[in-house]
mmCIF file with all atom_site columns, C-alpha atoms and ligand atoms in Angstrom:
data_model
loop_
_atom_site.group_PDB
_atom_site.id
_atom_site.type_symbol
_atom_site.label_atom_id
_atom_site.label_alt_id
_atom_site.label_comp_id
_atom_site.label_asym_id
_atom_site.label_entity_id
_atom_site.label_seq_id
_atom_site.pdbx_PDB_ins_code
_atom_site.Cartn_x
_atom_site.Cartn_y
_atom_site.Cartn_z
_atom_site.occupancy
_atom_site.B_iso_or_equiv
_atom_site.pdbx_formal_charge
_atom_site.auth_seq_id
_atom_site.auth_comp_id
_atom_site.auth_asym_id
_atom_site.auth_atom_id
_atom_site.pdbx_PDB_model_num
ATOM   1   C CA  . MET A 1 1   ? 1.158   10.946  16.885  1.00 0.00 ? 1   MET A CA  1
ATOM   2   C CA  . ARG A 1 2   ? -0.320  10.549  13.698  1.00 0.00 ? 2   ARG A CA  1
ATOM   3   C CA  . ILE A 1 3   ? 1.193   8.506   11.007  1.00 0.00 ? 3   ILE A CA  1
ATOM   4   C CA  . LEU A 1 4   ? 0.424   6.889   7.570   1.00 0.00 ? 4   LEU A CA  1
ATOM   5   C CA  . LEU A 1 5   ? 1.870   4.245   6.313   1.00 0.00 ? 5   LEU A CA  1
ATOM   6   C CA  . LEU A 1 6   ? 2.766   4.153   2.320   1.00 0.00 ? 6   LEU A CA  1
ATOM   7   C CA  . ALA A 1 7   ? 4.007   0.893   0.820   1.00 0.00 ? 7   ALA A CA  1
ATOM   8   C CA  . PRO A 1 8   ? 3.423   -1.605  -1.740  1.00 0.00 ? 8   PRO A CA  1
ATOM   9   C CA  . PRO A 1 9   ? 2.120   -4.838  -1.036  1.00 0.00 ? 9   PRO A CA  1
ATOM   10  C CA  . GLY A 1 10  ? 4.761   -7.620  0.539   1.00 0.00 ? 10  GLY A CA  1
ATOM   11  C CA  . ALA A 1 11  ? 6.631   -4.611  2.067   1.00 0.00 ? 11  ALA A CA  1
ATOM   12  C CA  . GLY A 1 12  ? 6.062   -5.873  5.480   1.00 0.00 ? 12  GLY A CA  1
ATOM   13  C CA  . LYS A 1 13  ? 3.584   -3.133  6.314   1.00 0.00 ? 13  LYS A CA  1
ATOM   14  C CA  . GLY A 1 14  ? 1.622   -5.535  9.113   1.00 0.00 ? 14  GLY A CA  1
ATOM   15  C CA  . THR A 1 15  ? 4.555   -6.106  11.023  1.00 0.00 ? 15  THR A CA  1
ATOM   16  C CA  . GLN A 1 16  ? 5.990   -2.619  11.370  1.00 0.00 ? 16  GLN A CA  1
ATOM   17  C CA  . ALA A 1 17  ? 2.746   -1.168  11.626  1.00 0.00 ? 17  ALA A CA  1
ATOM   18  C CA  . ASP A 1 18  ? 2.085   -3.420  15.161  1.00 0.00 ? 18  ASP A CA  1
ATOM   19  C CA  . ARG A 1 19  ? 5.838   -2.390  16.159  1.00 0.00 ? 19  ARG A CA  1
ATOM   20  C CA  . ILE A 1 20  ? 5.626   0.909   15.834  1.00 0.00 ? 20  ILE A CA  1
ATOM   21  C CA  . SER A 1 21  ? 1.943   1.800   17.046  1.00 0.00 ? 21  SER A CA  1
ATOM   22  C CA  . VAL A 1 22  ? 2.873   0.003   20.016  1.00 0.00 ? 22  VAL A CA  1
ATOM   23  C CA  . HIS A 1 23  ? 6.073   2.240   20.758  1.00 0.00 ? 23  HIS A CA  1
ATOM   24  C CA  . PHE A 1 24  ? 4.088   5.546   20.366  1.00 0.00 ? 24  PHE A CA  1
ATOM   25  C CA  . GLY A 1 25  ? 0.840   4.166   22.006  1.00 0.00 ? 25  GLY A CA  1
ATOM   26  C CA  . ILE A 1 26  ? -1.424  4.592   19.351  1.00 0.00 ? 26  ILE A CA  1
ATOM   27  C CA  . PRO A 1 27  ? -3.764  2.346   17.506  1.00 0.00 ? 27  PRO A CA  1
ATOM   28  C CA  . HIS A 1 28  ? -2.967  0.590   14.386  1.00 0.00 ? 28  HIS A CA  1
ATOM   29  C CA  . ILE A 1 29  ? -5.840  1.140   11.747  1.00 0.00 ? 29  ILE A CA  1
ATOM   30  C CA  . SER A 1 30  ? -5.159  -1.255  8.931   1.00 0.00 ? 30  SER A CA  1
ATOM   31  C CA  . THR A 1 31  ? -8.209  -0.930  5.958   1.00 0.00 ? 31  THR A CA  1
ATOM   32  C CA  . GLY A 1 32  ? -7.149  -4.269  4.565   1.00 0.00 ? 32  GLY A CA  1
ATOM   33  C CA  . ASP A 1 33  ? -7.544  -5.894  8.198   1.00 0.00 ? 33  ASP A CA  1
ATOM   34  C CA  . LEU A 1 34  ? -10.878 -4.245  8.667   1.00 0.00 ? 34  LEU A CA  1
ATOM   35  C CA  . PHE A 1 35  ? -11.889 -5.317  5.319   1.00 0.00 ? 35  PHE A CA  1
ATOM   36  C CA  . ARG A 1 36  ? -11.220 -8.778  5.861   1.00 0.00 ? 36  ARG A CA  1
ATOM   37  C CA  . ARG A 1 37  ? -13.097 -9.262  9.075   1.00 0.00 ? 37  ARG A CA  1
ATOM   38  C CA  . HIS A 1 38  ? -15.941 -7.911  7.574   1.00 0.00 ? 38  HIS A CA  1
ATOM   39  C CA  . VAL A 1 39  ? -15.563 -10.592 4.872   1.00 0.00 ? 39  VAL A CA  1
ATOM   40  C CA  . ALA A 1 40  ? -14.790 -13.118 7.249   1.00 0.00 ? 40  ALA A CA  1
ATOM   41  C CA  . GLU A 1 41  ? -17.978 -12.450 9.548   1.00 0.00 ? 41  GLU A CA  1
ATOM   42  C CA  . ARG A 1 42  ? -20.050 -12.039 6.657   1.00 0.00 ? 42  ARG A CA  1
ATOM   43  C CA  . THR A 1 43  ? -21.540 -8.367  7.133   1.00 0.00 ? 43  THR A CA  1
ATOM   44  C CA  . PRO A 1 44  ? -23.075 -6.568  4.496   1.00 0.00 ? 44  PRO A CA  1
ATOM   45  C CA  . LEU A 1 45  ? -20.369 -4.156  4.352   1.00 0.00 ? 45  LEU A CA  1
ATOM   46  C CA  . GLY A 1 46  ? -18.259 -7.645  3.894   1.00 0.00 ? 46  GLY A CA  1
ATOM   47  C CA  . LEU A 1 47  ? -20.572 -8.915  1.115   1.00 0.00 ? 47  LEU A CA  1
ATOM   48  C CA  . GLU A 1 48  ? -20.115 -5.792  -0.821  1.00 0.00 ? 48  GLU A CA  1
ATOM   49  C CA  . VAL A 1 49  ? -16.194 -5.912  -0.738  1.00 0.00 ? 49  VAL A CA  1
ATOM   50  C CA  . GLU A 1 50  ? -15.600 -9.279  -0.998  1.00 0.00 ? 50  GLU A CA  1
ATOM   51  C CA  . GLU A 1 51  ? -15.040 -9.475  -5.177  1.00 0.00 ? 51  GLU A CA  1
ATOM   52  C CA  . TYR A 1 52  ? -12.639 -6.674  -4.962  1.00 0.00 ? 52  TYR A CA  1
ATOM   53  C CA  . LEU A 1 53  ? -10.411 -8.097  -2.269  1.00 0.00 ? 53  LEU A CA  1
ATOM   54  C CA  . ARG A 1 54  ? -10.563 -11.417 -4.195  1.00 0.00 ? 54  ARG A CA  1
ATOM   55  C CA  . ARG A 1 55  ? -9.492  -9.811  -7.580  1.00 0.00 ? 55  ARG A CA  1
ATOM   56  C CA  . GLY A 1 56  ? -6.846  -7.342  -5.826  1.00 0.00 ? 56  GLY A CA  1
ATOM   57  C CA  . ASP A 1 57  ? -9.156  -4.628  -6.770  1.00 0.00 ? 57  ASP A CA  1
ATOM   58  C CA  . LEU A 1 58  ? -9.351  -1.453  -4.998  1.00 0.00 ? 58  LEU A CA  1
ATOM   59  C CA  . VAL A 1 59  ? -12.891 -1.059  -3.002  1.00 0.00 ? 59  VAL A CA  1
ATOM   60  C CA  . PRO A 1 60  ? -14.772 2.201   -4.297  1.00 0.00 ? 60  PRO A CA  1
ATOM   61  C CA  . ASP A 1 61  ? -13.836 5.423   -2.255  1.00 0.00 ? 61  ASP A CA  1
ATOM   62  C CA  . ASP A 1 62  ? -16.953 5.950   -0.445  1.00 0.00 ? 62  ASP A CA  1
ATOM   63  C CA  . ILE A 1 63  ? -17.086 2.600   1.167   1.00 0.00 ? 63  ILE A CA  1
ATOM   64  C CA  . VAL A 1 64  ? -13.190 2.958   1.825   1.00 0.00 ? 64  VAL A CA  1
ATOM   65  C CA  . LEU A 1 65  ? -13.565 6.668   3.525   1.00 0.00 ? 65  LEU A CA  1
ATOM   66  C CA  . GLY A 1 66  ? -16.413 5.612   5.506   1.00 0.00 ? 66  GLY A CA  1
ATOM   67  C CA  . ILE A 1 67  ? -14.826 2.978   7.621   1.00 0.00 ? 67  ILE A CA  1
ATOM   68  C CA  . VAL A 1 68  ? -11.788 5.130   7.734   1.00 0.00 ? 68  VAL A CA  1
ATOM   69  C CA  . GLU A 1 69  ? -13.748 7.604   9.172   1.00 0.00 ? 69  GLU A CA  1
ATOM   70  C CA  . GLU A 1 70  ? -15.362 5.403   12.042  1.00 0.00 ? 70  GLU A CA  1
ATOM   71  C CA  . ALA A 1 71  ? -11.882 4.212   13.077  1.00 0.00 ? 71  ALA A CA  1
ATOM   72  C CA  . VAL A 1 72  ? -9.782  7.228   12.753  1.00 0.00 ? 72  VAL A CA  1
ATOM   73  C CA  . ALA A 1 73  ? -12.765 9.194   14.870  1.00 0.00 ? 73  ALA A CA  1
ATOM   74  C CA  . ASP A 1 74  ? -12.439 6.302   17.344  1.00 0.00 ? 74  ASP A CA  1
ATOM   75  C CA  . ALA A 1 75  ? -8.557  6.315   17.628  1.00 0.00 ? 75  ALA A CA  1
ATOM   76  C CA  . VAL A 1 76  ? -8.473  10.229  17.791  1.00 0.00 ? 76  VAL A CA  1
ATOM   77  C CA  . ALA A 1 77  ? -10.855 10.056  20.892  1.00 0.00 ? 77  ALA A CA  1
ATOM   78  C CA  . ARG A 1 78  ? -9.088  7.505   22.812  1.00 0.00 ? 78  ARG A CA  1
ATOM   79  C CA  . THR A 1 79  ? -5.704  8.503   22.283  1.00 0.00 ? 79  THR A CA  1
ATOM   80  C CA  . GLY A 1 80  ? -5.367  11.390  19.742  1.00 0.00 ? 80  GLY A CA  1
ATOM   81  C CA  . GLY A 1 81  ? -3.219  9.117   17.696  1.00 0.00 ? 81  GLY A CA  1
ATOM   82  C CA  . TYR A 1 82  ? -3.411  6.621   15.169  1.00 0.00 ? 82  TYR A CA  1
ATOM   83  C CA  . LEU A 1 83  ? -0.885  4.789   12.726  1.00 0.00 ? 83  LEU A CA  1
ATOM   84  C CA  . LEU A 1 84  ? -3.412  4.388   9.751   1.00 0.00 ? 84  LEU A CA  1
ATOM   85  C CA  . ASP A 1 85  ? -1.972  1.436   7.462   1.00 0.00 ? 85  ASP A CA  1
ATOM   86  C CA  . GLY A 1 86  ? -3.304  1.009   3.483   1.00 0.00 ? 86  GLY A CA  1
ATOM   87  C CA  . PHE A 1 87  ? -4.409  4.347   3.400   1.00 0.00 ? 87  PHE A CA  1
ATOM   88  C CA  . PRO A 1 88  ? -4.952  6.232   1.221   1.00 0.00 ? 88  PRO A CA  1
ATOM   89  C CA  . ARG A 1 89  ? -3.836  4.107   -1.953  1.00 0.00 ? 89  ARG A CA  1
ATOM   90  C CA  . THR A 1 90  ? -5.558  6.962   -4.508  1.00 0.00 ? 90  THR A CA  1
ATOM   91  C CA  . LEU A 1 91  ? -4.762  10.821  -4.944  1.00 0.00 ? 91  LEU A CA  1
ATOM   92  C CA  . ALA A 1 92  ? -8.644  11.336  -4.323  1.00 0.00 ? 92  ALA A CA  1
ATOM   93  C CA  . GLN A 1 93  ? -8.627  9.251   -1.067  1.00 0.00 ? 93  GLN A CA  1
ATOM   94  C CA  . ALA A 1 94  ? -5.726  11.294  0.088   1.00 0.00 ? 94  ALA A CA  1
ATOM   95  C CA  . ARG A 1 95  ? -7.715  14.569  -0.494  1.00 0.00 ? 95  ARG A CA  1
ATOM   96  C CA  . ARG A 1 96  ? -10.825 13.363  1.268   1.00 0.00 ? 96  ARG A CA  1
ATOM   97  C CA  . GLY A 1 97  ? -8.729  12.091  3.991   1.00 0.00 ? 97  GLY A CA  1
ATOM   98  C CA  . TYR A 1 98  ? -7.242  15.487  4.352   1.00 0.00 ? 98  TYR A CA  1
ATOM   99  C CA  . ARG A 1 99  ? -10.749 17.035  4.729   1.00 0.00 ? 99  ARG A CA  1
ATOM   100 C CA  . ILE A 1 100 ? -11.937 14.371  7.291   1.00 0.00 ? 100 ILE A CA  1
ATOM   101 C CA  . ALA A 1 101 ? -8.564  14.859  9.042   1.00 0.00 ? 101 ALA A CA  1
ATOM   102 C CA  . VAL A 1 102 ? -8.620  18.506  9.302   1.00 0.00 ? 102 VAL A CA  1
ATOM   103 C CA  . ARG A 1 103 ? -12.797 18.494  10.468  1.00 0.00 ? 103 ARG A CA  1
ATOM   104 C CA  . LEU A 1 104 ? -11.174 16.043  13.445  1.00 0.00 ? 104 LEU A CA  1
ATOM   105 C CA  . GLY A 1 105 ? -8.609  18.111  14.502  1.00 0.00 ? 105 GLY A CA  1
ATOM   106 C CA  . ALA A 1 106 ? -6.099  15.497  13.531  1.00 0.00 ? 106 ALA A CA  1
ATOM   107 C CA  . THR A 1 107 ? -3.873  15.674  10.357  1.00 0.00 ? 107 THR A CA  1
ATOM   108 C CA  . VAL A 1 108 ? -0.933  13.438  9.989   1.00 0.00 ? 108 VAL A CA  1
ATOM   109 C CA  . HIS A 1 109 ? 2.641   14.384  11.163  1.00 0.00 ? 109 HIS A CA  1
ATOM   110 C CA  . GLY A 1 110 ? 4.547   11.595  9.184   1.00 0.00 ? 110 GLY A CA  1
ATOM   111 C CA  . VAL A 1 111 ? 4.205   9.570   6.289   1.00 0.00 ? 111 VAL A CA  1
ATOM   112 C CA  . LEU A 1 112 ? 6.210   6.498   6.221   1.00 0.00 ? 112 LEU A CA  1
ATOM   113 C CA  . HIS A 1 113 ? 7.339   4.856   3.268   1.00 0.00 ? 113 HIS A CA  1
ATOM   114 C CA  . PHE A 1 114 ? 8.923   1.625   2.896   1.00 0.00 ? 114 PHE A CA  1
ATOM   115 C CA  . ASP A 1 115 ? 10.962  1.010   -0.297  1.00 0.00 ? 115 ASP A CA  1
ATOM   116 C CA  . VAL A 1 116 ? 11.462  -2.393  -1.650  1.00 0.00 ? 116 VAL A CA  1
ATOM   117 C CA  . ARG A 1 117 ? 11.820  -3.534  -5.344  1.00 0.00 ? 117 ARG A CA  1
ATOM   118 C CA  . GLU A 1 118 ? 9.571   -5.281  -7.360  1.00 0.00 ? 118 GLU A CA  1
ATOM   119 C CA  . PRO A 1 119 ? 11.391  -8.592  -7.741  1.00 0.00 ? 119 PRO A CA  1
ATOM   120 C CA  . GLU A 1 120 ? 11.911  -8.790  -4.026  1.00 0.00 ? 120 GLU A CA  1
ATOM   121 C CA  . LEU A 1 121 ? 8.032   -7.795  -3.190  1.00 0.00 ? 121 LEU A CA  1
ATOM   122 C CA  . LEU A 1 122 ? 6.896   -10.732 -5.445  1.00 0.00 ? 122 LEU A CA  1
ATOM   123 C CA  . ARG A 1 123 ? 9.057   -13.526 -3.850  1.00 0.00 ? 123 ARG A CA  1
ATOM   124 C CA  . ARG A 1 124 ? 7.892   -12.325 -0.652  1.00 0.00 ? 124 ARG A CA  1
ATOM   125 C CA  . LEU A 1 125 ? 4.344   -12.538 -1.933  1.00 0.00 ? 125 LEU A CA  1
ATOM   126 C CA  . LEU A 1 126 ? 4.428   -15.464 -3.555  1.00 0.00 ? 126 LEU A CA  1
ATOM   127 C CA  . GLU A 1 127 ? 6.077   -17.097 -0.202  1.00 0.00 ? 127 GLU A CA  1
ATOM   128 C CA  . ARG A 1 128 ? 3.460   -15.648 1.924   1.00 0.00 ? 128 ARG A CA  1
ATOM   129 C CA  . ALA A 1 129 ? 0.897   -17.249 -0.467  1.00 0.00 ? 129 ALA A CA  1
ATOM   130 C CA  . THR A 1 130 ? 2.147   -20.978 0.245   1.00 0.00 ? 130 THR A CA  1
ATOM   131 C CA  . THR A 1 131 ? 2.464   -20.419 4.073   1.00 0.00 ? 131 THR A CA  1
ATOM   132 C CA  . GLU A 1 132 ? -0.682  -17.939 4.913   1.00 0.00 ? 132 GLU A CA  1
ATOM   133 C CA  . GLY A 1 133 ? -2.871  -18.749 1.763   1.00 0.00 ? 133 GLY A CA  1
ATOM   134 C CA  . ARG A 1 134 ? -4.717  -15.345 1.984   1.00 0.00 ? 134 ARG A CA  1
ATOM   135 C CA  . ASP A 1 135 ? -7.584  -15.541 -0.771  1.00 0.00 ? 135 ASP A CA  1
ATOM   136 C CA  . ASP A 1 136 ? -5.532  -12.396 -2.836  1.00 0.00 ? 136 ASP A CA  1
ATOM   137 C CA  . ASP A 1 137 ? -2.011  -14.205 -2.795  1.00 0.00 ? 137 ASP A CA  1
ATOM   138 C CA  . THR A 1 138 ? -2.773  -15.746 -6.137  1.00 0.00 ? 138 THR A CA  1
ATOM   139 C CA  . GLU A 1 139 ? 0.142   -15.150 -8.446  1.00 0.00 ? 139 GLU A CA  1
ATOM   140 C CA  . ALA A 1 140 ? -2.087  -13.185 -11.096 1.00 0.00 ? 140 ALA A CA  1
ATOM   141 C CA  . THR A 1 141 ? -3.752  -11.212 -8.151  1.00 0.00 ? 141 THR A CA  1
ATOM   142 C CA  . ILE A 1 142 ? -0.167  -10.252 -6.332  1.00 0.00 ? 142 ILE A CA  1
ATOM   143 C CA  . ARG A 1 143 ? 0.661   -9.085  -9.929  1.00 0.00 ? 143 ARG A CA  1
ATOM   144 C CA  . HIS A 1 144 ? -2.434  -7.329  -10.428 1.00 0.00 ? 144 HIS A CA  1
ATOM   145 C CA  . ARG A 1 145 ? -1.834  -5.754  -6.785  1.00 0.00 ? 145 ARG A CA  1
ATOM   146 C CA  . LEU A 1 146 ? 1.535   -4.606  -7.765  1.00 0.00 ? 146 LEU A CA  1
ATOM   147 C CA  . ASP A 1 147 ? 0.367   -2.738  -10.797 1.00 0.00 ? 147 ASP A CA  1
ATOM   148 C CA  . VAL A 1 148 ? -2.460  -1.132  -9.095  1.00 0.00 ? 148 VAL A CA  1
ATOM   149 C CA  . TYR A 1 149 ? 0.155   0.051   -6.326  1.00 0.00 ? 149 TYR A CA  1
ATOM   150 C CA  . LYS A 1 150 ? 2.146   1.392   -9.118  1.00 0.00 ? 150 LYS A CA  1
ATOM   151 C CA  . THR A 1 151 ? 0.021   3.525   -10.798 1.00 0.00 ? 151 THR A CA  1
ATOM   152 C CA  . GLU A 1 152 ? -2.509  4.180   -8.258  1.00 0.00 ? 152 GLU A CA  1
ATOM   153 C CA  . THR A 1 153 ? -0.792  4.664   -5.072  1.00 0.00 ? 153 THR A CA  1
ATOM   154 C CA  . GLU A 1 154 ? 2.944   5.516   -6.012  1.00 0.00 ? 154 GLU A CA  1
ATOM   155 C CA  . PRO A 1 155 ? 2.109   9.239   -6.885  1.00 0.00 ? 155 PRO A CA  1
ATOM   156 C CA  . LEU A 1 156 ? 1.023   9.924   -3.582  1.00 0.00 ? 156 LEU A CA  1
ATOM   157 C CA  . LEU A 1 157 ? 4.770   9.809   -2.986  1.00 0.00 ? 157 LEU A CA  1
ATOM   158 C CA  . ASP A 1 158 ? 5.294   13.057  -4.736  1.00 0.00 ? 158 ASP A CA  1
ATOM   159 C CA  . TYR A 1 159 ? 2.069   14.440  -3.130  1.00 0.00 ? 159 TYR A CA  1
ATOM   160 C CA  . TYR A 1 160 ? 3.570   13.866  0.344   1.00 0.00 ? 160 TYR A CA  1
ATOM   161 C CA  . ARG A 1 161 ? 6.992   14.664  -0.505  1.00 0.00 ? 161 ARG A CA  1
ATOM   162 C CA  . GLY A 1 162 ? 5.888   17.955  -1.442  1.00 0.00 ? 162 GLY A CA  1
ATOM   163 C CA  . ARG A 1 163 ? 4.132   18.369  1.458   1.00 0.00 ? 163 ARG A CA  1
ATOM   164 C CA  . GLY A 1 164 ? 7.376   18.035  3.645   1.00 0.00 ? 164 GLY A CA  1
ATOM   165 C CA  . VAL A 1 165 ? 6.052   15.050  5.646   1.00 0.00 ? 165 VAL A CA  1
ATOM   166 C CA  . LEU A 1 166 ? 7.864   11.961  3.737   1.00 0.00 ? 166 LEU A CA  1
ATOM   167 C CA  . VAL A 1 167 ? 10.183  9.657   5.370   1.00 0.00 ? 167 VAL A CA  1
ATOM   168 C CA  . THR A 1 168 ? 11.464  6.714   3.169   1.00 0.00 ? 168 THR A CA  1
ATOM   169 C CA  . VAL A 1 169 ? 13.115  3.855   5.127   1.00 0.00 ? 169 VAL A CA  1
ATOM   170 C CA  . SER A 1 170 ? 14.483  0.746   2.928   1.00 0.00 ? 170 SER A CA  1
ATOM   171 C CA  . GLY A 1 171 ? 12.388  -2.019  3.415   1.00 0.00 ? 171 GLY A CA  1
ATOM   172 C CA  . GLU A 1 172 ? 14.666  -4.370  2.315   1.00 0.00 ? 172 GLU A CA  1
ATOM   173 C CA  . GLN A 1 173 ? 17.051  -4.488  5.417   1.00 0.00 ? 173 GLN A CA  1
ATOM   174 C CA  . PRO A 1 174 ? 16.530  -6.926  8.342   1.00 0.00 ? 174 PRO A CA  1
ATOM   175 C CA  . VAL A 1 175 ? 12.828  -6.514  10.266  1.00 0.00 ? 175 VAL A CA  1
ATOM   176 C CA  . ASP A 1 176 ? 14.640  -5.049  13.360  1.00 0.00 ? 176 ASP A CA  1
ATOM   177 C CA  . ASP A 1 177 ? 16.405  -2.747  11.348  1.00 0.00 ? 177 ASP A CA  1
ATOM   178 C CA  . VAL A 1 178 ? 13.556  -1.591  9.524   1.00 0.00 ? 178 VAL A CA  1
ATOM   179 C CA  . THR A 1 179 ? 11.615  -0.892  12.802  1.00 0.00 ? 179 THR A CA  1
ATOM   180 C CA  . ALA A 1 180 ? 14.598  0.717   14.439  1.00 0.00 ? 180 ALA A CA  1
ATOM   181 C CA  . GLU A 1 181 ? 15.111  3.110   11.533  1.00 0.00 ? 181 GLU A CA  1
ATOM   182 C CA  . SER A 1 182 ? 11.518  3.788   11.323  1.00 0.00 ? 182 SER A CA  1
ATOM   183 C CA  . ILE A 1 183 ? 10.827  4.760   14.801  1.00 0.00 ? 183 ILE A CA  1
ATOM   184 C CA  . ALA A 1 184 ? 14.195  7.080   15.046  1.00 0.00 ? 184 ALA A CA  1
ATOM   185 C CA  . ALA A 1 185 ? 12.854  9.011   11.954  1.00 0.00 ? 185 ALA A CA  1
ATOM   186 C CA  . LEU A 1 186 ? 9.465   9.048   13.306  1.00 0.00 ? 186 LEU A CA  1
ATOM   187 C CA  . GLU A 1 187 ? 10.621  10.166  16.709  1.00 0.00 ? 187 GLU A CA  1
ATOM   188 C CA  . ALA A 1 188 ? 12.402  13.352  15.077  1.00 0.00 ? 188 ALA A CA  1
ATOM   189 C CA  . ILE A 1 189 ? 9.354   14.260  13.111  1.00 0.00 ? 189 ILE A CA  1
ATOM   190 C CA  . ARG A 1 190 ? 7.449   14.309  16.611  1.00 0.00 ? 190 ARG A CA  1
ATOM   191 C CA  . GLN A 1 191 ? 10.294  16.170  18.456  1.00 0.00 ? 191 GLN A CA  1
ATOM   192 C CA  . LYS A 1 192 ? 9.796   18.801  15.648  1.00 0.00 ? 192 LYS A CA  1
ATOM   193 C CA  . ALA A 1 193 ? 6.426   18.949  15.613  1.00 0.00 ? 193 ALA A CA  1
ATOM   194 C CA  . GLY A 1 194 ? 6.036   18.557  19.187  1.00 0.00 ? 194 GLY A CA  1
ATOM   195 C CA  . ALA A 1 195 ? 3.322   15.972  19.479  1.00 0.00 ? 195 ALA A CA  1
HETATM 196 P P1  . AMP B 2 .   ? -4.015  -4.747  2.135   1.00 0.00 ? 201 AMP B P1  1
HETATM 197 O O1  . AMP B 2 .   ? -4.232  -5.734  3.403   1.00 0.00 ? 201 AMP B O1  1
HETATM 198 O O2  . AMP B 2 .   ? -3.875  -3.259  2.718   1.00 0.00 ? 201 AMP B O2  1
HETATM 199 O O3  . AMP B 2 .   ? -3.186  -5.323  1.197   1.00 0.00 ? 201 AMP B O3  1
HETATM 200 O O4  . AMP B 2 .   ? -5.870  -4.454  1.565   1.00 0.00 ? 201 AMP B O4  1
HETATM 201 C C1  . AMP B 2 .   ? -6.005  -5.843  0.846   1.00 0.00 ? 201 AMP B C1  1
HETATM 202 C C2  . AMP B 2 .   ? -7.342  -5.305  0.149   1.00 0.00 ? 201 AMP B C2  1
HETATM 203 O O5  . AMP B 2 .   ? -8.024  -4.586  0.803   1.00 0.00 ? 201 AMP B O5  1
HETATM 204 C C3  . AMP B 2 .   ? -6.807  -4.381  -0.944  1.00 0.00 ? 201 AMP B C3  1
HETATM 205 O O6  . AMP B 2 .   ? -6.250  -5.374  -2.318  1.00 0.00 ? 201 AMP B O6  1
HETATM 206 C C4  . AMP B 2 .   ? -7.820  -3.889  -1.841  1.00 0.00 ? 201 AMP B C4  1
HETATM 207 O O7  . AMP B 2 .   ? -8.902  -4.973  -2.341  1.00 0.00 ? 201 AMP B O7  1
HETATM 208 C C5  . AMP B 2 .   ? -8.532  -3.352  -0.325  1.00 0.00 ? 201 AMP B C5  1
HETATM 209 N N1  . AMP B 2 .   ? -8.197  -2.265  0.069   1.00 0.00 ? 201 AMP B N1  1
HETATM 210 C C6  . AMP B 2 .   ? -7.408  -2.111  1.656   1.00 0.00 ? 201 AMP B C6  1
HETATM 211 N N2  . AMP B 2 .   ? -7.143  -0.687  1.492   1.00 0.00 ? 201 AMP B N2  1
HETATM 212 C C7  . AMP B 2 .   ? -7.820  0.141   0.579   1.00 0.00 ? 201 AMP B C7  1
HETATM 213 C C8  . AMP B 2 .   ? -8.018  1.300   0.304   1.00 0.00 ? 201 AMP B C8  1
HETATM 214 N N3  . AMP B 2 .   ? -7.680  2.258   1.142   1.00 0.00 ? 201 AMP B N3  1
HETATM 215 N N4  . AMP B 2 .   ? -8.788  1.355   -0.722  1.00 0.00 ? 201 AMP B N4  1
HETATM 216 C C9  . AMP B 2 .   ? -9.307  0.739   -1.586  1.00 0.00 ? 201 AMP B C9  1
HETATM 217 N N5  . AMP B 2 .   ? -9.320  -0.637  -1.436  1.00 0.00 ? 201 AMP B N5  1
HETATM 218 C C10 . AMP B 2 .   ? -8.415  -0.938  -0.433  1.00 0.00 ? 201 AMP B C10 1
#
């Protein structure tokens, strides 16, 4: 099963992705986590992307596509599937990602979208800022990341809706309900696709 997770910052992607990937027995690939690990380990790639993450800006596509291709190829070789969380973030990334997936024989079955209204996202992110202390969880950066999502990433919803692979689940329900609804919708897609 191959899934993309498309949701704004603060929608609960990380928690849900962990649960859904366990359910389907597929690796959870989070581009944000991969970048944060590189930054923490002070790798050359980490040093290159550090400023983008701190500002809440998108990392340039060539860098993103490089780590995505490596991680997806590895996941496909091991399990045939993946849950990609945080990619694509732009239409250009979606198009390039699709070409890579075709080459690997591993295009996606479904795109899962969590819908959460902006004031709720802001509230959650500000709360996370006090508990987790992520470098990019300052109020100015949070607002910027929400703007970037709206202008760069939200147009992807129409793109995937047009391809008939989009599933939208309200991310404002209790966490367990979001998980259950997501898994039910993805199971329906899996059956249809025979994956
Ligand atoms: P996330 O954990 O998904 O919120 O990502 C944290 C940060 O990593 C983002 O604010 C970006 O700076 C960077 N990032 C993650 N995924 C991507 C992507 N697909 N394209 C560009 N930048 C990304």
